[in-house]
PDB file of C-alpha atoms in Angstrom:
ATOM      1  CA  MET F  30      26.288 -28.241 -63.150  1.00  0.00           C
ATOM      2  CA  GLU F  31      29.001 -28.643 -60.572  1.00  0.00           C
ATOM      3  CA  THR F  32      29.832 -32.228 -59.776  1.00  0.00           C
ATOM      4  CA  THR F  33      29.539 -33.547 -56.239  1.00  0.00           C
ATOM      5  CA  HIS F  34      33.309 -33.692 -56.220  1.00  0.00           C
ATOM      6  CA  ASP F  35      33.614 -29.989 -57.140  1.00  0.00           C
ATOM      7  CA  MET F  36      30.995 -29.026 -54.584  1.00  0.00           C
ATOM      8  CA  THR F  37      32.896 -30.871 -51.887  1.00  0.00           C
ATOM      9  CA  THR F  38      36.219 -29.192 -52.635  1.00  0.00           C
ATOM     10  CA  THR F  39      34.487 -25.800 -52.823  1.00  0.00           C
ATOM     11  CA  ILE F  40      32.992 -26.322 -49.377  1.00  0.00           C
ATOM     12  CA  LEU F  41      36.253 -27.606 -47.930  1.00  0.00           C
ATOM     13  CA  ASN F  42      38.116 -24.621 -49.344  1.00  0.00           C
ATOM     14  CA  ASP F  43      35.581 -22.239 -47.840  1.00  0.00           C
ATOM     15  CA  LEU F  44      36.217 -23.802 -44.447  1.00  0.00           C
ATOM     16  CA  VAL F  45      39.977 -23.549 -44.985  1.00  0.00           C
ATOM     17  CA  GLU F  46      39.483 -19.831 -45.616  1.00  0.00           C
ATOM     18  CA  ILE F  47      37.335 -19.429 -42.502  1.00  0.00           C
ATOM     19  CA  ASN F  48      40.134 -21.021 -40.477  1.00  0.00           C
ATOM     20  CA  ASN F  49      42.689 -18.757 -42.168  1.00  0.00           C
ATOM     21  CA  ASP F  50      40.523 -15.796 -41.181  1.00  0.00           C
ATOM     22  CA  ARG F  51      40.288 -17.071 -37.650  1.00  0.00           C
ATOM     23  CA  ILE F  52      44.079 -17.375 -37.421  1.00  0.00           C
ATOM     24  CA  VAL F  53      44.587 -13.844 -38.761  1.00  0.00           C
ATOM     25  CA  GLY F  54      41.853 -12.497 -36.490  1.00  0.00           C
ATOM     26  CA  TYR F  55      43.334 -13.974 -33.345  1.00  0.00           C
ATOM     27  CA  GLN F  56      46.894 -13.003 -34.282  1.00  0.00           C
ATOM     28  CA  LYS F  57      45.618  -9.461 -34.660  1.00  0.00           C
ATOM     29  CA  ALA F  58      43.794  -9.686 -31.345  1.00  0.00           C
ATOM     30  CA  ILE F  59      46.946 -10.865 -29.570  1.00  0.00           C
ATOM     31  CA  GLU F  60      48.901  -7.898 -30.934  1.00  0.00           C
ATOM     32  CA  GLU F  61      46.244  -5.492 -29.698  1.00  0.00           C
ATOM     33  CA  LEU F  62      45.858  -6.884 -26.194  1.00  0.00           C
ATOM     34  CA  LYS F  63      47.490  -5.319 -23.185  1.00  0.00           C
ATOM     35  CA  ASP F  64      50.127  -7.231 -21.246  1.00  0.00           C
ATOM     36  CA  SER F  65      47.665  -7.613 -18.393  1.00  0.00           C
ATOM     37  CA  ASP F  66      45.458  -9.699 -20.671  1.00  0.00           C
ATOM     38  CA  SER F  67      47.892 -12.584 -20.747  1.00  0.00           C
ATOM     39  CA  ASP F  68      45.062 -15.048 -20.065  1.00  0.00           C
ATOM     40  CA  LEU F  69      43.414 -14.010 -23.338  1.00  0.00           C
ATOM     41  CA  LYS F  70      46.727 -14.228 -25.181  1.00  0.00           C
ATOM     42  CA  VAL F  71      47.068 -17.816 -24.021  1.00  0.00           C
ATOM     43  CA  LEU F  72      43.472 -18.585 -25.010  1.00  0.00           C
ATOM     44  CA  PHE F  73      43.825 -16.953 -28.437  1.00  0.00           C
ATOM     45  CA  THR F  74      47.112 -18.747 -29.084  1.00  0.00           C
ATOM     46  CA  GLY F  75      45.195 -21.967 -28.459  1.00  0.00           C
ATOM     47  CA  MET F  76      42.494 -20.893 -30.917  1.00  0.00           C
ATOM     48  CA  ILE F  77      45.143 -20.242 -33.576  1.00  0.00           C
ATOM     49  CA  ALA F  78      46.632 -23.704 -33.028  1.00  0.00           C
ATOM     50  CA  GLU F  79      43.134 -25.197 -33.205  1.00  0.00           C
ATOM     51  CA  SER F  80      42.434 -23.572 -36.567  1.00  0.00           C
ATOM     52  CA  GLN F  81      45.826 -24.642 -37.919  1.00  0.00           C
ATOM     53  CA  THR F  82      44.992 -28.242 -37.057  1.00  0.00           C
ATOM     54  CA  TYR F  83      41.565 -28.043 -38.719  1.00  0.00           C
ATOM     55  CA  LYS F  84      43.027 -26.380 -41.753  1.00  0.00           C
ATOM     56  CA  MET F  85      45.528 -29.183 -42.192  1.00  0.00           C
ATOM     57  CA  ALA F  86      42.785 -31.793 -41.864  1.00  0.00           C
ATOM     58  CA  LEU F  87      40.625 -29.973 -44.428  1.00  0.00           C
ATOM     59  CA  ALA F  88      43.580 -29.461 -46.745  1.00  0.00           C
ATOM     60  CA  SER F  89      44.506 -33.120 -46.733  1.00  0.00           C
ATOM     61  CA  GLU F  90      40.939 -33.999 -47.766  1.00  0.00           C
ATOM     62  CA  ILE F  91      41.144 -31.471 -50.607  1.00  0.00           C
ATOM     63  CA  SER F  92      44.436 -32.947 -51.757  1.00  0.00           C
ATOM     64  CA  ALA F  93      42.996 -36.446 -51.489  1.00  0.00           C
ATOM     65  CA  LEU F  94      40.249 -35.314 -53.866  1.00  0.00           C
ATOM     66  CA  GLY F  95      42.993 -34.198 -56.221  1.00  0.00           C
ATOM     67  CA  ASP F  96      42.323 -30.507 -55.876  1.00  0.00           C
ATOM     68  CA  LYS F  97      44.340 -27.449 -54.909  1.00  0.00           C
ATOM     69  CA  VAL F  98      43.998 -25.820 -51.515  1.00  0.00           C
ATOM     70  CA  ASP F  99      43.090 -22.131 -51.409  1.00  0.00           C
ATOM     71  CA  THR F 100      45.615 -20.125 -49.470  1.00  0.00           C
ATOM     72  CA  GLY F 101      43.540 -16.995 -49.067  1.00  0.00           C
ATOM     73  CA  THR F 102      41.139 -15.724 -46.464  1.00  0.00           C
ATOM     74  CA  THR F 103      37.420 -15.283 -47.049  1.00  0.00           C
ATOM     75  CA  ASN F 104      37.510 -12.033 -48.979  1.00  0.00           C
ATOM     76  CA  SER F 105      37.030 -14.473 -51.801  1.00  0.00           C
ATOM     77  CA  GLY F 106      35.000 -16.874 -49.670  1.00  0.00           C
ATOM     78  CA  LYS F 107      31.524 -17.757 -50.760  1.00  0.00           C
ATOM     79  CA  ILE F 108      30.200 -18.889 -47.391  1.00  0.00           C
ATOM     80  CA  TYR F 109      30.966 -16.001 -45.109  1.00  0.00           C
ATOM     81  CA  ARG F 110      32.767 -12.835 -45.980  1.00  0.00           C
ATOM     82  CA  ALA F 111      35.222 -11.173 -43.660  1.00  0.00           C
ATOM     83  CA  TRP F 112      35.551 -13.140 -40.472  1.00  0.00           C
ATOM     84  CA  MET F 113      35.962  -9.828 -38.802  1.00  0.00           C
ATOM     85  CA  ASP F 114      36.664  -6.408 -40.137  1.00  0.00           C
ATOM     86  CA  VAL F 115      40.058  -6.286 -38.572  1.00  0.00           C
ATOM     87  CA  LYS F 116      40.650  -2.595 -39.137  1.00  0.00           C
ATOM     88  CA  ALA F 117      37.515  -1.396 -37.393  1.00  0.00           C
ATOM     89  CA  LEU F 118      37.976  -4.058 -34.851  1.00  0.00           C
ATOM     90  CA  PHE F 119      40.274  -3.001 -32.118  1.00  0.00           C
ATOM     91  CA  THR F 120      39.397   0.582 -31.563  1.00  0.00           C
ATOM     92  CA  GLY F 121      39.227   0.869 -27.850  1.00  0.00           C
ATOM     93  CA  ARG F 122      41.349  -2.177 -27.252  1.00  0.00           C
ATOM     94  CA  ASP F 123      39.506  -3.086 -24.090  1.00  0.00           C
ATOM     95  CA  ARG F 124      38.869  -6.720 -23.234  1.00  0.00           C
ATOM     96  CA  LYS F 125      35.140  -6.443 -23.743  1.00  0.00           C
ATOM     97  CA  THR F 126      35.451  -5.056 -27.284  1.00  0.00           C
ATOM     98  CA  VAL F 127      38.057  -7.628 -28.230  1.00  0.00           C
ATOM     99  CA  LEU F 128      35.884 -10.441 -26.876  1.00  0.00           C
ATOM    100  CA  GLU F 129      32.754  -9.108 -28.549  1.00  0.00           C
ATOM    101  CA  ASN F 130      34.518  -9.066 -31.886  1.00  0.00           C
ATOM    102  CA  CYS F 131      35.919 -12.539 -31.336  1.00  0.00           C
ATOM    103  CA  GLU F 132      32.458 -13.779 -30.475  1.00  0.00           C
ATOM    104  CA  PHE F 133      31.160 -12.254 -33.689  1.00  0.00           C
ATOM    105  CA  GLY F 134      33.897 -14.102 -35.552  1.00  0.00           C
ATOM    106  CA  GLU F 135      33.067 -17.361 -33.829  1.00  0.00           C
ATOM    107  CA  ASP F 136      29.402 -16.905 -34.783  1.00  0.00           C
ATOM    108  CA  ALA F 137      30.536 -16.513 -38.376  1.00  0.00           C
ATOM    109  CA  ALA F 138      32.566 -19.703 -38.198  1.00  0.00           C
ATOM    110  CA  GLN F 139      29.579 -21.594 -36.768  1.00  0.00           C
ATOM    111  CA  LYS F 140      27.411 -20.281 -39.579  1.00  0.00           C
ATOM    112  CA  ALA F 141      29.925 -21.336 -42.213  1.00  0.00           C
ATOM    113  CA  TYR F 142      30.213 -24.838 -40.792  1.00  0.00           C
ATOM    114  CA  LYS F 143      26.437 -25.125 -40.489  1.00  0.00           C
ATOM    115  CA  MET F 144      26.019 -24.149 -44.151  1.00  0.00           C
ATOM    116  CA  ALA F 145      28.677 -26.632 -45.148  1.00  0.00           C
ATOM    117  CA  LEU F 146      26.847 -29.417 -43.344  1.00  0.00           C
ATOM    118  CA  GLU F 147      23.590 -28.490 -45.064  1.00  0.00           C
ATOM    119  CA  SER F 148      25.101 -29.429 -48.394  1.00  0.00           C
ATOM    120  CA  GLU F 149      23.663 -32.698 -49.675  1.00  0.00           C
ATOM    121  CA  SER F 150      26.752 -33.548 -51.640  1.00  0.00           C
ATOM    122  CA  LEU F 151      29.226 -34.210 -48.834  1.00  0.00           C
ATOM    123  CA  PRO F 152      30.637 -37.732 -48.528  1.00  0.00           C
ATOM    124  CA  SER F 153      29.877 -39.126 -45.070  1.00  0.00           C
ATOM    125  CA  ASP F 154      33.481 -39.261 -43.848  1.00  0.00           C
ATOM    126  CA  ILE F 155      34.011 -35.616 -44.728  1.00  0.00           C
ATOM    127  CA  ARG F 156      30.655 -34.660 -43.213  1.00  0.00           C
ATOM    128  CA  GLU F 157      31.758 -36.373 -40.014  1.00  0.00           C
ATOM    129  CA  MET F 158      35.043 -34.475 -39.905  1.00  0.00           C
ATOM    130  CA  ILE F 159      33.310 -31.134 -40.502  1.00  0.00           C
ATOM    131  CA  SER F 160      30.755 -31.973 -37.852  1.00  0.00           C
ATOM    132  CA  THR F 161      33.493 -32.769 -35.313  1.00  0.00           C
ATOM    133  CA  GLN F 162      35.315 -29.526 -36.089  1.00  0.00           C
ATOM    134  CA  LYS F 163      32.085 -27.572 -35.758  1.00  0.00           C
ATOM    135  CA  ALA F 164      31.427 -29.051 -32.312  1.00  0.00           C
ATOM    136  CA  ALA F 165      34.941 -28.193 -31.130  1.00  0.00           C
ATOM    137  CA  LEU F 166      34.631 -24.661 -32.517  1.00  0.00           C
ATOM    138  CA  ARG F 167      31.327 -24.381 -30.679  1.00  0.00           C
ATOM    139  CA  GLN F 168      33.177 -24.966 -27.417  1.00  0.00           C
ATOM    140  CA  SER F 169      35.636 -22.210 -28.318  1.00  0.00           C
ATOM    141  CA  HIS F 170      32.692 -19.974 -29.141  1.00  0.00           C
ATOM    142  CA  ASP F 171      31.083 -20.637 -25.771  1.00  0.00           C
ATOM    143  CA  LYS F 172      34.351 -20.022 -23.950  1.00  0.00           C
ATOM    144  CA  ILE F 173      34.684 -16.614 -25.628  1.00  0.00           C
ATOM    145  CA  LYS F 174      31.054 -15.820 -24.919  1.00  0.00           C
ATOM    146  CA  SER F 175      31.271 -16.650 -21.227  1.00  0.00           C
ATOM    147  CA  LEU F 176      34.422 -14.525 -20.898  1.00  0.00           C
ATOM    148  CA  ARG F 177      32.628 -11.673 -22.608  1.00  0.00           C
ATOM    149  CA  ASP F 178      29.623 -12.048 -20.315  1.00  0.00           C
ATOM    150  CA  MET F 179      31.926 -11.667 -17.326  1.00  0.00           C
ATOM    151  CA  GLN F 180      33.179  -8.266 -18.497  1.00  0.00           C
ATOM    152  CA  HIS F 181      31.643  -5.193 -16.971  1.00  0.00           C
ATOM    153  CA  HIS F 182      32.144  -1.694 -18.173  1.00  0.00           C
TER     154      HIS F 182
END
């Protein structure tokens, strides 16, 4: 039986990996965008910074629990595998495709955070932090979605 403590660090590490995935995903997206999509580059750069902040917050909780922080992305993750399949991702390179894939990734992040919050074993302060991050990520999700909805073929 995993202890509550182990469960908590497992969940926190999964969320670290989701944020790692998100960073990699958006870095990839920035590389693929055209120069004319500078508004998206700015937005995605913000998303990367956001995930780096969350990752640091999660990591400091893991360290506080006396555990090691995973450095990987979710190929090993138990909550949600492959934030986005980056290779298949940017064929076409048009704004709509990029935004659709980002939205898919944001859905995955929401799902991971939701599953984390469903765990009974989380201490209340950590639950609160995860809940706050989830709400902020939700806003990012909605921003991506509304941009995608504005695209016409």
